[in-house]
Coordinates of C-alpha atoms in Angstrom, one line a residue:
M35 CA 112.9 84.3 109.9
L36 CA 115.0 87.7 109.9
R37 CA 117.8 86.4 111.9
A38 CA 121.0 85.3 110.3
A39 CA 120.6 81.7 109.7
P40 CA 117.2 81.6 108.4
L41 CA 118.7 84.8 106.3
V42 CA 122.0 82.8 104.9
A43 CA 120.2 79.6 104.8
I44 CA 117.8 80.8 101.6
A45 CA 120.4 82.7 100.2
T46 CA 122.3 79.8 100.5
L47 CA 119.8 77.7 98.4
L48 CA 119.1 80.3 95.8
V49 CA 123.0 80.5 94.8
N50 CA 123.1 76.8 95.1
D51 CA 119.8 76.0 93.1
H52 CA 120.7 78.4 90.1
L53 CA 123.7 78.7 90.0
L54 CA 126.4 76.4 91.6
K55 CA 124.0 73.5 90.4
A56 CA 124.4 74.6 87.0
A57 CA 127.8 75.5 87.0
W58 CA 129.5 72.8 89.2
P59 CA 126.6 69.6 89.3
S60 CA 128.3 67.1 91.8
W61 CA 127.5 65.4 95.0
W62 CA 128.8 68.6 97.3
T63 CA 126.4 70.8 95.4
G64 CA 123.4 68.5 96.3
K65 CA 123.8 68.0 100.2
L66 CA 124.4 71.9 100.6
S67 CA 121.1 72.7 99.1
D68 CA 119.5 69.7 101.6
F69 CA 121.7 71.1 104.3
A70 CA 120.0 74.9 103.9
G71 CA 116.1 73.5 102.9
L72 CA 117.1 71.8 106.5
V73 CA 117.9 74.7 108.5
F74 CA 115.2 76.9 106.4
F75 CA 112.4 74.8 106.2
P76 CA 111.7 74.3 110.3
L77 CA 111.4 78.2 110.7
L78 CA 109.4 78.4 108.1
L79 CA 106.7 76.0 109.4
Q80 CA 107.2 77.6 113.0
A81 CA 106.3 80.9 110.9
V82 CA 103.2 79.8 109.0
W83 CA 101.8 78.5 112.3
E84 CA 102.4 80.9 114.6
V85 CA 100.8 83.5 112.0
A86 CA 97.8 81.2 111.4
C87 CA 97.2 81.1 115.1
V88 CA 97.9 85.0 116.0
G89 CA 95.5 85.5 113.1
L90 CA 92.8 83.0 114.8
W91 CA 93.3 84.2 118.1
R92 CA 94.6 88.0 118.1
S93 CA 93.5 88.7 121.7
R94 CA 96.2 86.3 122.8
R95 CA 99.6 88.1 122.5
W96 CA 102.5 86.3 120.0
R97 CA 105.3 84.8 121.6
P98 CA 107.6 81.9 119.9
D99 CA 106.8 78.4 121.0
P100 CA 109.6 76.2 121.2
R101 CA 107.8 73.1 121.3
V102 CA 106.6 74.3 117.9
L103 CA 109.8 75.0 116.5
G104 CA 110.5 71.2 118.1
V105 CA 107.8 69.5 115.7
A106 CA 108.5 71.5 112.8
I107 CA 112.1 70.1 113.2
V108 CA 111.3 66.5 113.5
L109 CA 108.6 66.8 110.7
T110 CA 111.1 68.0 108.6
A111 CA 113.5 65.6 109.1
V112 CA 110.9 62.8 108.6
V113 CA 109.8 64.9 105.2
F114 CA 113.5 65.3 104.1
T115 CA 114.4 61.6 104.9
S116 CA 111.5 59.6 103.3
I117 CA 112.1 62.1 100.3
Q118 CA 116.0 60.5 100.1
T119 CA 115.0 56.8 100.6
V120 CA 111.3 56.1 99.4
T121 CA 110.7 56.1 95.9
A122 CA 107.3 56.6 96.2
A123 CA 108.3 59.4 98.7
G124 CA 110.8 61.0 95.9
E125 CA 108.0 61.0 92.9
A126 CA 105.5 62.1 95.2
Y127 CA 107.6 65.0 96.0
R128 CA 108.7 65.8 92.1
A129 CA 105.0 66.2 91.5
A130 CA 104.1 68.0 93.6
L131 CA 106.4 69.9 93.3
G132 CA 106.0 70.2 89.6
L133 CA 102.6 71.0 90.2
L134 CA 103.6 74.0 92.6
Q135 CA 105.7 75.5 89.4
A136 CA 103.3 74.5 87.2
P137 CA 101.8 78.5 87.0
F138 CA 105.4 79.9 86.7
R139 CA 106.7 77.2 83.6
G140 CA 102.9 77.5 82.0
R141 CA 102.5 74.2 82.0
F142 CA 102.6 70.8 84.3
V143 CA 106.5 69.2 83.9
P144 CA 107.4 67.0 86.7
V145 CA 110.6 68.0 88.2
A146 CA 113.8 65.4 87.2

């Protein structure tokens, strides 16, 4: 997570979602977020999985597992594709994101 690609992807997501989309909303800013998410999210899934596994099996020496990354990449691709192509999946994503943001906004507001 602390290598160049994930850090650039995180920075791209933050700058794009909080500055560029507001200043220059277009097809490109939407795709830029999608691409950065496709780079970052599988690595986040792998990190969460492996931290959980190290916590469960502390006696094992930790090593990244390429199979975990492969599954995370496929899972990310399926979820991102579903959100973009299946109306119900997109609505479920927006509702879930609204719920996750609710504590910070003080109320539930689905993201448009």
